[in-house]
Amino acid sequence: MKYYTRILVYIVLLFFAVGFLQIVGALMVGVGFDEITGSGNELTLMEDTIVSYFGLAGTIALFFFAFQKIEEISVPKSFFSTHQLKRDTLLAVITVVSIIGIGTAILLLSNQISLTPLPFDGGIVLTTFLLFVSVSIQEELFCRGLIQKTLMRSISPYTALIVASFLFALLHAFNPNFSLLGFINLTLSGVLLGLVFMHTENLWFCFVAHLIWNFIQAPFLGFNVSGNEIQSITQIQLYGPTYLTGGKFGYEGSILCTALSVIAIFILDLYFRKRNKESVRLSDIG
């Protein structure tokens, strides 16, 4: 089976496997069919989180099934290696906090947005964290671990990176308030995460960066996340134009996110090129 055919098969299987299990999960927590299809009331944060973990089970099953039965290789041990875990976790935190923090600071200082703290609710923070843990693992296992790795086995790493990042953004095309700038920034986010995966074939940076990326935006800053409104402990007011504030799509719809993501991508590429060269040099000496 050609690599592009396998990619299409994986996308179809994702929608069927994850979609089916999410429906099962929704029904088990007492959600009506009209809520599942979007014609009724929206799911509560807790319901959304529970349903997401049913989807995570489907994603994990698809991930291992695809490698063992279709790719016919074992899942690479490097994917989950903790060799550079502390360093890559710190790097993920610095990268994400810089992209979101600098952009938010510019928006605040230029009076494009305002942030008003709401009464702290530990339940919202914990449930949101658990939701984004599930979302991050699902999307990184599928987009980087399966799709990008499959492409890297057949085409050049950088071409695989671009294609996988484009597909990552495309998977969000049905999100509420989707926009062209949001699509561009999601593609850039995919490039940023996929670039590190391309250099390391390790998923920890991707997991951590994706989790923190979503978790900072909501509940702490009050932004919508990829167009989705999430319960927050901060109320945000948008005053500036949509291309600056991101509008209803959230920070990922802002031109500031675009600029800072591009800068971060170039810095990370230089960093990992240097780190890989150093690793090769040390192995040669050894």
Coordinates of C-alpha atoms in Angstrom, one line a residue:
M1 CA 0.0 0.0 0.0
K2 CA 1.4 3.4 -1.0
Y3 CA 2.2 5.8 1.8
Y4 CA -0.4 8.3 0.8
T5 CA -3.1 5.6 0.7
R6 CA -2.0 4.6 4.2
I7 CA -2.4 8.2 5.4
L8 CA -5.9 8.4 4.0
V9 CA -6.8 5.0 5.7
Y10 CA -5.5 6.3 9.0
I11 CA -7.5 9.5 8.8
V12 CA -10.7 7.5 8.0
L13 CA -10.0 5.1 10.8
L14 CA -9.4 7.9 13.2
F15 CA -12.8 9.5 12.6
F16 CA -14.6 6.1 12.8
A17 CA -12.7 4.7 15.8
V18 CA -12.5 7.9 17.9
G19 CA -16.0 9.1 16.8
F20 CA -17.6 5.8 17.8
L21 CA -15.9 5.6 21.2
Q22 CA -16.8 9.2 21.9
I23 CA -20.4 8.5 21.2
V24 CA -20.2 5.5 23.5
G25 CA -18.6 7.7 26.2
A26 CA -21.2 10.4 25.8
L27 CA -24.1 8.0 26.1
M28 CA -22.5 6.4 29.2
V29 CA -22.4 9.8 31.0
G30 CA -26.0 10.5 30.1
V31 CA -25.5 12.9 27.2
G32 CA -28.5 13.0 24.8
F33 CA -28.0 12.2 21.1
D34 CA -28.9 15.8 20.2
E35 CA -26.0 17.1 22.3
I36 CA -23.6 14.6 20.7
T37 CA -24.6 15.8 17.2
G38 CA -24.4 19.4 18.2
S39 CA -28.1 20.2 17.8
G40 CA -28.7 20.4 21.6
N41 CA -27.0 22.0 24.5
E42 CA -23.2 22.0 24.6
L43 CA -21.4 19.4 26.8
T44 CA -20.2 20.5 30.2
L45 CA -16.5 20.7 30.8
M46 CA -16.6 17.5 32.8
E47 CA -18.7 15.7 30.1
D48 CA -16.3 16.9 27.4
T49 CA -13.3 15.6 29.4
I50 CA -14.8 12.2 30.0
V51 CA -15.8 11.9 26.3
S52 CA -12.3 13.0 25.3
Y53 CA -10.8 10.0 27.2
F54 CA -13.0 7.6 25.3
G55 CA -11.6 9.2 22.1
L56 CA -8.0 8.8 23.6
A57 CA -8.6 5.1 23.9
G58 CA -9.5 4.9 20.2
T59 CA -6.5 6.9 19.2
I60 CA -4.1 4.7 21.2
A61 CA -5.7 1.6 19.7
L62 CA -5.3 3.0 16.2
F63 CA -1.7 4.0 16.9
F64 CA -0.5 0.6 17.9
F65 CA -2.7 -1.2 15.3
A66 CA -1.3 0.9 12.5
F67 CA 2.3 0.3 13.4
Q68 CA 2.0 -3.4 14.0
K69 CA -0.5 -4.4 11.3
I70 CA -0.1 -1.9 8.5
E71 CA 3.3 -0.3 8.9
E72 CA 4.5 -3.8 10.1
I73 CA 7.1 -2.3 12.4
S74 CA 7.3 -2.0 16.2
V75 CA 6.7 1.5 17.7
P76 CA 10.1 3.1 17.8
K77 CA 11.5 3.1 21.4
S78 CA 12.8 6.6 20.8
F79 CA 9.2 7.9 20.8
F80 CA 8.9 7.6 24.5
S81 CA 12.5 7.6 25.6
T82 CA 13.1 9.7 28.8
H83 CA 16.8 10.3 28.0
Q84 CA 16.4 14.0 27.4
L85 CA 13.1 14.4 29.3
K86 CA 14.1 17.2 31.7
R87 CA 15.8 19.2 29.1
D88 CA 13.1 18.9 26.5
T89 CA 10.3 19.6 29.1
L90 CA 12.1 22.8 30.1
L91 CA 12.6 23.7 26.4
A92 CA 8.9 23.1 25.8
V93 CA 7.9 25.3 28.7
I94 CA 10.2 28.2 27.6
T95 CA 9.1 28.0 24.0
V96 CA 5.4 28.0 24.7
V97 CA 5.5 30.6 27.5
S98 CA 7.6 32.9 25.2
I99 CA 5.2 32.6 22.2
I100 CA 2.0 33.1 24.2
G101 CA 3.4 35.4 27.0
I102 CA 5.1 37.9 24.7
G103 CA 2.1 38.1 22.4
T104 CA -0.3 38.5 25.3
A105 CA 1.9 41.2 26.9
I106 CA 1.9 43.2 23.7
L107 CA -1.9 42.9 23.5
L108 CA -2.2 44.1 27.1
L109 CA 0.3 47.0 26.9
S110 CA -1.3 48.2 23.6
N111 CA -4.8 48.0 25.2
Q112 CA -6.0 45.5 22.6
I113 CA -7.3 43.2 25.3
S114 CA -8.0 43.3 29.0
L115 CA -7.9 40.4 31.5
T116 CA -10.0 40.3 34.7
P117 CA -9.4 37.6 37.3
L118 CA -12.5 35.6 38.3
P119 CA -12.9 33.7 41.6
F120 CA -10.4 30.8 41.6
D121 CA -12.1 27.4 40.9
G122 CA -9.8 24.5 41.4
G123 CA -12.3 22.1 39.8
I124 CA -12.2 24.1 36.5
V125 CA -8.4 24.2 36.5
L126 CA -8.0 20.4 37.2
T127 CA -10.7 19.3 34.8
T128 CA -9.3 21.6 32.1
F129 CA -5.8 20.2 32.7
L130 CA -7.1 16.6 32.4
L131 CA -9.0 17.5 29.2
F132 CA -5.9 19.0 27.6
V133 CA -3.8 16.0 28.7
S134 CA -6.1 13.8 26.6
V135 CA -6.2 16.2 23.7
S136 CA -2.5 16.6 23.6
I137 CA -1.7 12.8 23.7
Q138 CA -4.4 12.1 21.0
E139 CA -3.2 14.7 18.5
E140 CA 0.5 14.1 19.0
L141 CA 0.3 10.3 18.8
F142 CA -1.7 10.6 15.6
C143 CA -0.2 13.6 13.8
R144 CA 3.4 13.3 14.8
G145 CA 3.8 9.7 16.0
L146 CA 1.8 8.1 13.2
I147 CA 1.3 10.4 10.3
Q148 CA 4.6 12.2 10.3
K149 CA 6.6 9.1 11.0
T150 CA 4.8 7.2 8.2
L151 CA 5.6 10.1 5.8
M152 CA 9.3 10.2 7.0
R153 CA 9.7 6.6 6.0
S154 CA 8.8 7.4 2.4
I155 CA 9.6 11.0 1.6
S156 CA 12.1 13.6 2.8
P157 CA 11.9 14.6 6.4
Y158 CA 11.2 18.3 5.7
T159 CA 8.5 17.4 3.1
A160 CA 6.9 15.0 5.7
L161 CA 7.0 17.8 8.2
I162 CA 5.1 20.2 6.0
V163 CA 2.5 17.7 4.9
A164 CA 1.9 16.4 8.5
S165 CA 1.6 20.0 9.8
F166 CA -0.9 20.9 7.0
L167 CA -3.0 17.8 7.9
F168 CA -2.8 18.7 11.6
A169 CA -4.3 22.1 10.8
L170 CA -6.8 20.6 8.5
L171 CA -8.1 18.3 11.3
H172 CA -9.2 21.5 13.1
A173 CA -11.1 22.9 10.0
F174 CA -14.5 22.1 11.5
N175 CA -13.8 23.9 14.8
P176 CA -16.0 26.8 15.7
N177 CA -14.8 30.3 14.5
F178 CA -12.2 28.7 12.1
S179 CA -10.3 31.4 10.1
L180 CA -7.6 31.6 7.5
L181 CA -5.1 33.1 10.0
G182 CA -6.1 30.4 12.5
F183 CA -5.3 27.7 9.8
I184 CA -1.9 29.3 9.1
N185 CA -1.0 29.4 12.8
L186 CA -2.2 25.9 13.4
T187 CA 0.0 24.8 10.5
L188 CA 2.9 26.7 12.1
S189 CA 2.2 25.1 15.4
G190 CA 2.4 21.7 13.7
V191 CA 5.7 22.7 12.1
L192 CA 7.1 23.7 15.5
L193 CA 6.1 20.5 17.2
G194 CA 6.9 18.4 14.1
L195 CA 10.3 20.0 13.7
V196 CA 11.4 18.8 17.2
F197 CA 10.0 15.3 16.4
M198 CA 11.9 15.3 13.1
H199 CA 15.2 16.0 14.8
T200 CA 14.6 13.7 17.8
E201 CA 11.9 11.1 16.9
N202 CA 10.8 11.6 20.5
L203 CA 7.3 12.7 21.5
W204 CA 7.8 14.2 25.0
F205 CA 8.5 17.7 23.8
C206 CA 5.4 17.5 21.6
F207 CA 3.2 16.2 24.4
V208 CA 4.4 18.8 26.9
A209 CA 4.4 21.8 24.5
H210 CA 0.9 21.0 23.2
L211 CA -0.5 20.6 26.8
I212 CA 1.0 23.8 28.0
W213 CA 0.0 25.7 24.8
N214 CA -3.7 24.8 25.4
F215 CA -3.5 25.1 29.2
I216 CA -2.1 28.6 29.3
Q217 CA -4.6 30.0 26.9
A218 CA -7.5 28.5 29.0
P219 CA -8.2 28.5 31.8
F220 CA -5.5 31.0 32.8
L221 CA -5.8 33.7 30.1
G222 CA -9.4 33.2 29.0
F223 CA -8.7 32.8 25.3
N224 CA -10.7 30.4 23.2
V225 CA -8.6 27.4 22.3
S226 CA -8.6 26.7 18.5
G227 CA -12.0 28.3 18.4
N228 CA -13.4 26.4 21.3
E229 CA -14.7 28.3 24.3
I230 CA -13.4 26.7 27.5
Q231 CA -14.4 27.6 31.1
S232 CA -11.8 29.9 32.6
I233 CA -10.7 31.6 35.8
T234 CA -10.0 34.8 33.8
Q235 CA -12.4 37.0 31.8
I236 CA -10.9 38.4 28.6
Q237 CA -12.3 41.4 26.7
L238 CA -11.2 41.9 23.1
Y239 CA -10.9 45.6 21.9
G240 CA -8.5 45.4 19.0
P241 CA -9.0 44.1 15.5
T242 CA -9.4 40.3 15.0
Y243 CA -6.1 39.9 13.2
L244 CA -4.3 41.2 16.4
T245 CA -6.4 39.7 19.2
G246 CA -7.4 36.5 17.4
G247 CA -11.1 37.1 17.8
K248 CA -13.3 34.2 18.7
F249 CA -10.7 31.7 17.4
G250 CA -8.4 32.7 20.3
Y251 CA -4.7 33.6 20.4
E252 CA -4.0 31.1 17.5
G253 CA -5.9 33.6 15.3
S254 CA -3.5 36.4 16.0
I255 CA -0.8 37.7 13.7
L256 CA 1.4 38.0 16.8
C257 CA 1.1 34.2 17.2
T258 CA 2.3 34.0 13.5
A259 CA 5.3 36.1 14.0
L260 CA 6.4 34.6 17.3
S261 CA 5.9 31.0 16.0
V262 CA 8.1 31.6 13.0
I263 CA 10.8 33.0 15.2
A264 CA 10.6 30.1 17.5
I265 CA 10.7 27.6 14.6
F266 CA 14.0 29.0 13.3
I267 CA 15.5 29.1 16.8
L268 CA 14.5 25.5 17.5
D269 CA 15.8 24.3 14.2
L270 CA 19.2 25.8 14.8
Y271 CA 19.2 24.5 18.4
F272 CA 18.5 20.9 17.4
R273 CA 20.8 20.9 14.4
K274 CA 23.6 22.0 16.8
R275 CA 22.5 19.4 19.5
N276 CA 22.5 16.6 16.9
K277 CA 25.9 17.6 15.6
E278 CA 27.3 17.6 19.1
S279 CA 25.8 14.1 19.8
V280 CA 27.4 12.8 16.6
R281 CA 30.8 14.3 17.6
L282 CA 30.6 12.8 21.1
S283 CA 29.7 9.4 19.7
D284 CA 32.6 9.6 17.2
I285 CA 35.0 10.4 20.1
G286 CA 33.5 7.5 22.1

